[in-house]
Tab-separated table of C-alpha atoms in Angstrom:
chain	number	residue	atom	x	y	z
A	1107	UNK	CA	-10.793	26.318	-12.598
A	1108	UNK	CA	-11.832	24.521	-16.127
A	1109	UNK	CA	-15.100	23.026	-16.274
A	1110	UNK	CA	-14.676	19.194	-16.457
A	1111	UNK	CA	-17.996	17.868	-15.703
A	1112	UNK	CA	-17.358	14.367	-14.315
A	1113	UNK	CA	-14.563	13.370	-16.848
A	1114	UNK	CA	-12.489	11.993	-13.808
A	1115	UNK	CA	-15.190	9.511	-12.579
A	1116	UNK	CA	-15.289	8.380	-16.319
A	1117	UNK	CA	-11.604	7.712	-16.590
A	1118	UNK	CA	-11.777	5.871	-13.350
A	1119	UNK	CA	-14.094	3.783	-14.685
A	1120	UNK	CA	-12.056	3.054	-17.722
A	1121	UNK	CA	-9.115	2.030	-15.706
A	1122	UNK	CA	-11.664	-0.531	-14.231
A	1123	UNK	CA	-12.565	-1.458	-17.464
A	1124	UNK	CA	-9.211	-2.301	-18.741
A	1125	UNK	CA	-8.358	-4.357	-15.754
A	1126	UNK	CA	-11.758	-6.234	-16.344
A	1127	UNK	CA	-10.729	-6.851	-20.048
A	1128	UNK	CA	-7.443	-8.111	-19.116
A	1129	UNK	CA	-8.975	-10.482	-16.488
A	1130	UNK	CA	-11.613	-12.040	-18.734
A	1131	UNK	CA	-9.810	-12.213	-22.198
A	1132	UNK	CA	-6.025	-12.724	-21.539
A	1133	UNK	CA	-4.798	-16.406	-20.932
A	1134	UNK	CA	-1.390	-15.868	-19.282
A	1135	UNK	CA	-1.621	-15.612	-15.096
A	1136	UNK	CA	0.891	-12.653	-14.976
A	1137	UNK	CA	-1.346	-10.432	-17.364
A	1138	UNK	CA	-4.564	-11.331	-15.015
A	1139	UNK	CA	-2.632	-10.223	-12.403
A	1140	UNK	CA	-1.756	-6.823	-14.003
A	1141	UNK	CA	-5.628	-6.870	-14.718
A	1142	UNK	CA	-6.369	-7.514	-10.918
A	1143	UNK	CA	-3.824	-4.112	-10.117
A	1144	UNK	CA	-5.404	-2.267	-12.866
A	1145	UNK	CA	-8.874	-2.599	-11.400
A	1146	UNK	CA	-6.994	-1.694	-7.926
A	1147	UNK	CA	-5.815	1.410	-9.449
A	1148	UNK	CA	-9.039	2.486	-10.888
A	1149	UNK	CA	-11.216	1.782	-7.658
A	1150	UNK	CA	-8.139	3.908	-5.641
A	1151	UNK	CA	-8.414	6.743	-8.233
A	1152	UNK	CA	-12.391	6.707	-7.975
A	1153	UNK	CA	-12.032	6.803	-4.160
A	1154	UNK	CA	-9.722	10.054	-4.128
A	1155	UNK	CA	-11.924	11.632	-6.859
A	1156	UNK	CA	-14.852	11.064	-4.819
A	1157	UNK	CA	-13.492	13.109	-2.106
A	1158	UNK	CA	-12.177	16.083	-4.051
A	1159	UNK	CA	-13.752	19.382	-3.408
A	1160	UNK	CA	-13.405	21.921	-5.775
A	1161	UNK	CA	-10.393	24.508	-5.298
A	1162	UNK	CA	-9.331	22.411	-2.177
A	1163	UNK	CA	-5.692	21.416	-1.161
A	1164	UNK	CA	-4.616	18.638	1.016
A	1165	UNK	CA	-5.769	18.221	4.278
A	1166	UNK	CA	-2.601	19.097	5.794
A	1167	UNK	CA	-2.235	22.191	8.226
A	1168	UNK	CA	1.368	22.441	8.360
A	1169	UNK	CA	2.494	25.702	6.004
A	1170	UNK	CA	-1.023	25.991	4.427
A	1171	UNK	CA	-2.485	29.184	2.886
A	1172	UNK	CA	-5.070	30.815	5.231
A	1173	UNK	CA	-8.956	30.337	4.146
A	1174	UNK	CA	-8.680	28.029	1.496
A	1175	UNK	CA	-10.929	24.618	1.124
A	1176	UNK	CA	-9.432	21.508	1.869
A	1177	UNK	CA	-10.434	18.319	0.420
A	1178	UNK	CA	-12.129	15.382	2.395
A	1179	UNK	CA	-9.546	12.984	4.308
A	1180	UNK	CA	-11.595	10.031	4.849
A	1181	UNK	CA	-11.277	8.979	1.425
A	1182	UNK	CA	-7.545	9.807	1.305
A	1183	UNK	CA	-7.070	7.460	4.675
A	1184	UNK	CA	-9.078	4.773	3.356
A	1185	UNK	CA	-7.287	4.673	-0.229
A	1186	UNK	CA	-4.176	4.345	1.816
A	1187	UNK	CA	-5.425	1.373	3.304
A	1188	UNK	CA	-6.489	0.030	-0.212
A	1189	UNK	CA	-3.207	0.656	-1.824
A	1190	UNK	CA	-1.164	-1.429	1.026
A	1191	UNK	CA	-3.696	-4.091	0.950
A	1192	UNK	CA	-3.278	-4.318	-3.248
A	1193	UNK	CA	0.307	-4.553	-2.705
A	1194	UNK	CA	0.136	-7.469	-0.331
A	1195	UNK	CA	-2.622	-9.203	-2.534
A	1196	UNK	CA	-0.294	-8.874	-5.649
A	1197	UNK	CA	2.698	-10.239	-4.026
A	1198	UNK	CA	0.466	-13.260	-2.862
A	1199	UNK	CA	-0.984	-13.415	-6.515
A	1200	UNK	CA	2.419	-13.213	-7.748
A	1201	UNK	CA	3.516	-16.489	-5.906
A	1202	UNK	CA	1.022	-18.582	-6.486
A	1203	UNK	CA	1.737	-17.882	-10.139
A	1204	UNK	CA	5.270	-19.086	-9.279
A	1205	UNK	CA	3.783	-21.978	-7.790
A	1206	UNK	CA	1.422	-22.905	-10.654
A	1207	UNK	CA	4.236	-22.361	-13.071
A	1208	UNK	CA	6.284	-24.506	-10.890
A	1209	UNK	CA	3.880	-27.434	-10.690
A	1210	UNK	CA	2.385	-27.366	-14.333
A	1211	UNK	CA	5.022	-25.479	-16.359
A	1212	UNK	CA	2.945	-23.011	-17.912
A	1213	UNK	CA	1.333	-20.038	-17.194
A	1214	UNK	CA	-1.704	-20.502	-20.001
A	1215	UNK	CA	-4.937	-20.891	-17.921
A	1216	UNK	CA	-6.513	-22.820	-20.475
A	1217	UNK	CA	-3.778	-25.407	-20.520
A	1218	UNK	CA	-3.792	-25.647	-16.954
A	1219	UNK	CA	-7.468	-26.830	-17.100
A	1220	UNK	CA	-6.707	-29.571	-19.789
A	1221	UNK	CA	-4.021	-30.930	-17.494
A	1222	UNK	CA	-6.170	-31.153	-14.616
A	1223	UNK	CA	-8.801	-33.263	-16.901
B	995	UNK	CA	25.972	-18.508	-10.396
B	996	UNK	CA	26.751	-14.638	-10.275
B	997	UNK	CA	23.402	-12.872	-10.363
B	998	UNK	CA	25.340	-9.304	-9.459
B	999	UNK	CA	24.643	-6.364	-11.849
B	1000	UNK	CA	27.448	-4.363	-13.316
B	1001	UNK	CA	29.752	-2.039	-11.454
B	1002	UNK	CA	27.780	1.154	-12.714
B	1003	UNK	CA	24.498	0.188	-10.850
B	1004	UNK	CA	26.244	-1.630	-7.679
B	1005	UNK	CA	28.316	2.238	-7.385
B	1006	UNK	CA	25.036	4.031	-7.865
B	1007	UNK	CA	23.270	1.801	-5.491
B	1008	UNK	CA	26.200	2.254	-2.916
B	1009	UNK	CA	25.799	5.985	-3.408
B	1010	UNK	CA	22.040	6.186	-3.047
B	1011	UNK	CA	20.790	3.206	-0.542
B	1012	UNK	CA	21.829	5.119	2.447
B	1013	UNK	CA	20.179	8.349	1.134
B	1014	UNK	CA	16.760	6.490	0.363
B	1015	UNK	CA	16.511	5.011	3.906
B	1016	UNK	CA	17.035	8.403	5.551
B	1017	UNK	CA	14.477	9.828	3.607
B	1018	UNK	CA	12.294	6.968	4.733
B	1019	UNK	CA	12.927	7.322	8.244
B	1020	UNK	CA	12.124	11.331	7.716
B	1021	UNK	CA	8.889	10.670	6.057
B	1022	UNK	CA	8.154	8.239	8.862
B	1023	UNK	CA	9.015	11.072	11.814
B	1024	UNK	CA	7.210	13.464	10.120
B	1025	UNK	CA	4.243	11.763	9.353
B	1026	UNK	CA	1.990	13.671	11.593
B	1027	UNK	CA	3.068	16.955	10.104
B	1028	UNK	CA	3.790	16.780	6.356
B	1029	UNK	CA	2.654	14.635	3.480
B	1030	UNK	CA	3.559	11.054	4.634
B	1031	UNK	CA	3.602	8.609	7.204
B	1032	UNK	CA	4.450	4.849	8.486
B	1033	UNK	CA	3.090	2.730	5.361
B	1034	UNK	CA	4.572	5.418	2.910
B	1035	UNK	CA	8.243	5.639	4.800
B	1036	UNK	CA	8.311	1.816	5.212
B	1037	UNK	CA	7.549	1.310	1.569
B	1038	UNK	CA	10.359	3.842	0.637
B	1039	UNK	CA	13.036	2.197	3.137
B	1040	UNK	CA	11.700	-1.065	1.567
B	1041	UNK	CA	12.452	0.328	-2.023
B	1042	UNK	CA	16.055	0.687	-0.643
B	1043	UNK	CA	16.327	-2.749	0.164
B	1044	UNK	CA	14.934	-3.944	-3.343
B	1045	UNK	CA	17.468	-1.575	-4.569
B	1046	UNK	CA	20.385	-3.534	-2.584
B	1047	UNK	CA	18.543	-6.867	-3.666
B	1048	UNK	CA	18.617	-5.529	-7.591
B	1049	UNK	CA	22.254	-4.993	-7.519
B	1050	UNK	CA	24.001	-7.243	-5.414
B	1051	UNK	CA	21.589	-9.894	-4.953
B	1052	UNK	CA	20.940	-11.945	-1.928
B	1053	UNK	CA	24.475	-12.085	-1.393
B	1054	UNK	CA	24.784	-8.306	-0.248
B	1055	UNK	CA	22.033	-8.798	2.507
B	1056	UNK	CA	23.913	-11.997	3.756
B	1057	UNK	CA	24.826	-11.649	7.528
B	1058	UNK	CA	23.168	-8.647	7.868
B	1059	UNK	CA	19.602	-9.458	7.235
B	1060	UNK	CA	18.088	-12.731	7.257
B	1061	UNK	CA	14.729	-13.935	7.279
B	1062	UNK	CA	14.381	-14.728	10.876
B	1063	UNK	CA	15.194	-11.033	11.800
B	1064	UNK	CA	13.149	-9.421	9.608
B	1065	UNK	CA	9.936	-11.807	10.899
B	1066	UNK	CA	10.777	-10.955	14.566
B	1067	UNK	CA	11.068	-7.291	13.831
B	1068	UNK	CA	7.610	-7.191	11.522
B	1069	UNK	CA	6.016	-9.020	14.954
B	1070	UNK	CA	7.486	-6.205	17.003
B	1071	UNK	CA	6.288	-3.319	15.073
B	1072	UNK	CA	2.716	-5.360	14.835
B	1073	UNK	CA	2.580	-5.813	18.548
B	1074	UNK	CA	3.936	-2.648	19.395
B	1075	UNK	CA	0.897	-0.990	17.168
B	1076	UNK	CA	-1.789	-3.486	18.850
B	1077	UNK	CA	-0.462	-2.298	22.283
B	1078	UNK	CA	-0.360	1.566	21.738
B	1079	UNK	CA	-4.225	0.792	20.477
B	1080	UNK	CA	-5.085	-1.197	23.692
B	1081	UNK	CA	-3.285	1.524	25.807
B	1082	UNK	CA	-6.073	3.794	25.352
B	1083	UNK	CA	-8.760	1.158	26.203
B	1084	UNK	CA	-9.810	3.119	29.367
B	1085	UNK	CA	-11.691	5.350	27.298
B	1086	UNK	CA	-11.806	3.872	23.988
B	1087	UNK	CA	-9.906	1.460	21.279
B	1088	UNK	CA	-7.521	3.339	19.768
B	1089	UNK	CA	-8.185	6.221	22.115
B	1090	UNK	CA	-5.035	9.046	22.030
B	1091	UNK	CA	-4.211	9.046	25.556
B	1092	UNK	CA	-0.961	11.334	24.982
B	1093	UNK	CA	-2.239	14.023	22.832
B	1094	UNK	CA	-2.387	17.381	24.868
B	1095	UNK	CA	-1.085	15.657	27.977
B	1096	UNK	CA	2.278	17.455	28.213
B	1097	UNK	CA	4.255	14.332	28.165
B	1098	UNK	CA	6.658	13.144	25.250
B	1099	UNK	CA	4.858	13.965	21.718
B	1100	UNK	CA	2.197	15.635	24.083
B	1101	UNK	CA	2.528	19.237	22.785
B	1102	UNK	CA	-0.522	21.024	21.508
B	1103	UNK	CA	-0.721	22.663	18.214
B	1104	UNK	CA	-1.946	26.092	17.180
B	1105	UNK	CA	-5.430	26.021	15.373
B	1106	UNK	CA	-5.258	26.605	11.762
B	1107	UNK	CA	-2.401	26.867	9.352
B	1108	UNK	CA	0.972	26.608	11.378
B	1109	UNK	CA	4.669	25.780	10.860
B	1110	UNK	CA	4.293	22.579	12.401
B	1111	UNK	CA	5.106	21.561	16.018
B	1112	UNK	CA	6.983	18.113	15.916
B	1113	UNK	CA	6.651	17.153	19.621
B	1114	UNK	CA	2.616	16.566	19.006
B	1115	UNK	CA	0.566	14.171	18.345
B	1116	UNK	CA	0.418	11.976	20.986
B	1117	UNK	CA	0.377	8.351	19.792
B	1118	UNK	CA	0.434	8.964	16.638
B	1119	UNK	CA	4.316	9.342	15.865
B	1120	UNK	CA	4.773	6.122	17.852
B	1121	UNK	CA	1.887	4.264	15.418
B	1122	UNK	CA	3.753	5.590	12.649
B	1123	UNK	CA	7.113	4.145	13.686
B	1124	UNK	CA	5.497	0.608	14.576
B	1125	UNK	CA	3.526	0.395	11.132
B	1126	UNK	CA	6.723	1.870	9.251
B	1127	UNK	CA	8.584	-1.017	11.059
B	1128	UNK	CA	6.076	-3.500	10.063
B	1129	UNK	CA	5.767	-2.415	6.576
B	1130	UNK	CA	9.482	-1.714	5.691
B	1131	UNK	CA	9.926	-5.408	7.389
B	1132	UNK	CA	6.901	-7.050	5.609
B	1133	UNK	CA	7.847	-6.167	2.240
B	1134	UNK	CA	11.726	-6.668	2.420
B	1135	UNK	CA	10.948	-10.223	3.544
B	1136	UNK	CA	8.401	-10.623	0.559
B	1137	UNK	CA	11.015	-9.658	-1.666
B	1138	UNK	CA	13.872	-11.873	-0.136
B	1139	UNK	CA	11.736	-14.613	-0.122
B	1140	UNK	CA	10.352	-13.900	-4.073
B	1141	UNK	CA	14.351	-13.225	-5.113
B	1142	UNK	CA	15.500	-16.459	-3.518
B	1143	UNK	CA	12.540	-18.455	-5.188
B	1144	UNK	CA	12.832	-16.964	-8.557
B	1145	UNK	CA	16.560	-17.328	-8.544
B	1146	UNK	CA	16.128	-21.123	-7.482
B	1147	UNK	CA	13.605	-21.072	-10.437
B	1148	UNK	CA	16.341	-19.686	-13.031
B	1149	UNK	CA	18.918	-22.310	-11.651
B	1150	UNK	CA	16.873	-25.000	-12.893
C	293	UNK	CA	-19.203	-19.979	-27.772
C	294	UNK	CA	-17.513	-19.155	-23.982
C	295	UNK	CA	-15.944	-16.140	-25.098
C	296	UNK	CA	-18.988	-14.902	-26.862
C	297	UNK	CA	-20.448	-14.989	-23.596
C	298	UNK	CA	-17.524	-13.707	-22.042
C	299	UNK	CA	-17.886	-10.809	-24.573
C	300	UNK	CA	-21.482	-10.251	-23.358
C	301	UNK	CA	-20.864	-9.857	-19.622
C	302	UNK	CA	-17.775	-7.575	-20.368
C	303	UNK	CA	-19.872	-5.048	-22.373
C	304	UNK	CA	-22.785	-5.163	-19.889
C	305	UNK	CA	-20.383	-4.381	-17.278
C	306	UNK	CA	-18.460	-1.797	-19.102
C	307	UNK	CA	-21.451	-0.195	-20.198
C	308	UNK	CA	-22.816	-0.187	-17.010
C	309	UNK	CA	-19.709	1.570	-15.212
C	310	UNK	CA	-19.464	3.852	-17.564
C	311	UNK	CA	-23.122	5.101	-17.729
C	312	UNK	CA	-23.133	5.454	-13.709
C	313	UNK	CA	-20.155	7.262	-13.890
C	314	UNK	CA	-21.404	9.603	-16.433
C	315	UNK	CA	-24.254	10.192	-14.404
C	316	UNK	CA	-22.449	11.025	-11.376
C	317	UNK	CA	-22.541	14.469	-9.638
C	318	UNK	CA	-19.915	16.937	-11.138
C	319	UNK	CA	-16.271	16.281	-10.342
C	320	UNK	CA	-15.245	18.589	-6.993
C	321	UNK	CA	-18.647	18.876	-4.855
C	322	UNK	CA	-18.867	15.954	-2.447
C	323	UNK	CA	-22.344	14.866	-1.592
C	324	UNK	CA	-21.905	14.673	2.156
C	325	UNK	CA	-18.887	16.348	3.904
C	326	UNK	CA	-20.333	16.391	7.610
C	327	UNK	CA	-18.173	13.824	9.001
C	328	UNK	CA	-14.915	14.993	7.239
C	329	UNK	CA	-15.599	18.515	8.327
C	330	UNK	CA	-15.770	17.684	11.497
C	331	UNK	CA	-12.387	15.736	11.092
C	332	UNK	CA	-11.057	18.887	9.754
C	333	UNK	CA	-12.076	21.342	12.300
C	334	UNK	CA	-11.152	19.191	15.466
C	335	UNK	CA	-8.196	17.006	14.558
C	336	UNK	CA	-5.789	19.700	15.376
C	337	UNK	CA	-7.642	20.334	18.949
C	338	UNK	CA	-8.329	16.369	19.435
C	339	UNK	CA	-5.554	14.606	18.496
C	340	UNK	CA	-2.754	17.439	18.001
C	341	UNK	CA	-1.644	16.444	14.359
C	342	UNK	CA	-1.457	18.686	11.777
C	343	UNK	CA	-1.933	15.952	9.251
C	344	UNK	CA	-5.311	15.193	9.110
C	345	UNK	CA	-5.245	11.931	6.773
C	346	UNK	CA	-2.616	10.588	9.525
C	347	UNK	CA	-4.968	11.510	12.296
C	348	UNK	CA	-7.885	9.813	10.325
C	349	UNK	CA	-5.559	6.660	9.505
C	350	UNK	CA	-4.320	6.091	13.051
C	351	UNK	CA	-6.934	7.597	15.472
C	352	UNK	CA	-10.437	7.641	13.947
C	353	UNK	CA	-10.457	5.233	12.139
C	354	UNK	CA	-7.855	2.706	13.797
C	355	UNK	CA	-9.627	-0.139	13.232
C	356	UNK	CA	-9.083	-0.079	9.476
C	357	UNK	CA	-5.514	0.193	9.882
C	358	UNK	CA	-5.553	-2.508	11.821
C	359	UNK	CA	-7.249	-4.827	9.719
C	360	UNK	CA	-4.865	-3.577	6.910
C	361	UNK	CA	-1.983	-4.598	8.977
C	362	UNK	CA	-3.321	-8.062	9.594
C	363	UNK	CA	-4.080	-8.281	5.772
C	364	UNK	CA	-0.229	-7.225	5.288
C	365	UNK	CA	1.079	-10.003	7.892
C	366	UNK	CA	-1.362	-12.718	6.514
C	367	UNK	CA	0.049	-11.720	2.921
C	368	UNK	CA	3.920	-11.953	4.134
C	369	UNK	CA	3.233	-14.888	5.913
C	370	UNK	CA	1.315	-16.559	2.693
C	371	UNK	CA	4.242	-15.721	0.665
C	372	UNK	CA	6.978	-17.052	2.500
C	373	UNK	CA	4.980	-20.191	3.024
C	374	UNK	CA	4.976	-20.373	-0.472
C	375	UNK	CA	8.552	-20.376	-1.029
C	376	UNK	CA	9.559	-21.743	1.918
C	377	UNK	CA	10.037	-24.912	0.170
C	378	UNK	CA	12.528	-23.660	-2.196
C	379	UNK	CA	14.415	-22.021	0.704
C	380	UNK	CA	14.853	-25.287	2.612
C	381	UNK	CA	15.779	-26.593	-0.847
C	382	UNK	CA	18.455	-24.113	-1.220
C	383	UNK	CA	19.860	-25.070	2.454
């Protein structure tokens, strides 16, 4: 196996930073929801890479080759939970964005603040 | 307002949505043997619903799947999951009382890599079906609610 | 002014995350695998399931799945509550 050090952790953190950038500097609510999704994806990727064991295979015994190491199952299980929660929160955030658009007629957060006075 | 898509999309949807639903049910059924499980299979089945909604609009589901049926099925799934969890309360919450018992899904599996025994897993297949039902109906009702809301938005 | 503060905070957090990731242990060597080794060794005997991830999700860590199902249910109810007025208007 090629030696890659801790490059996967850095890639996951780059995804999180990209999401944080969208959250902090974008004004459109839909783009901010995309930022939340990016942070979530980065965290999921980080969790899965945490549980990787060198030369490991998926922790499933059906038709598995004998005498190889398997990756850790618990981070994968928690990532599964996290993905479904992410889907639910994204759906809820998008519904709130629709509600905000109906109420204010815009998705720009700065204009929404001006409207509130 | 006609919100159906073109005849190409509708034809391909008619061909593929049944296959997608069958594949989702396969993923749920074999959740304790192969990669997959209740969440993933439920999401696959819900993607078939999404395909139907995109191609035919809400008219494609009218009469077959409405909001009340979906909510009832989701609650059935949640209650089945909770009931299966409480079934093992004699030893612990979420204890697997059917595993290795010889009853339905109570078969033992040989240690180490093997070809897979479908009749194994104890309460795991039942929980997979409960959670799969919950996820597929939950996502389908979210999609239907959003589509109706957004179509209303576009009509204004 | 506000955007400058935001940029400073963003740069600080980004540098923190990247430096922390760069100083982590190498990829592919978990810090502690005792619990997961127990799951891998005993899931077939205790839960009778070949898929250890499913065994962890539905058996060893069932409470997490219960909480996750609750969150999904709450999200569905929230979305339906947001769009309920639209649905009533359509009737």
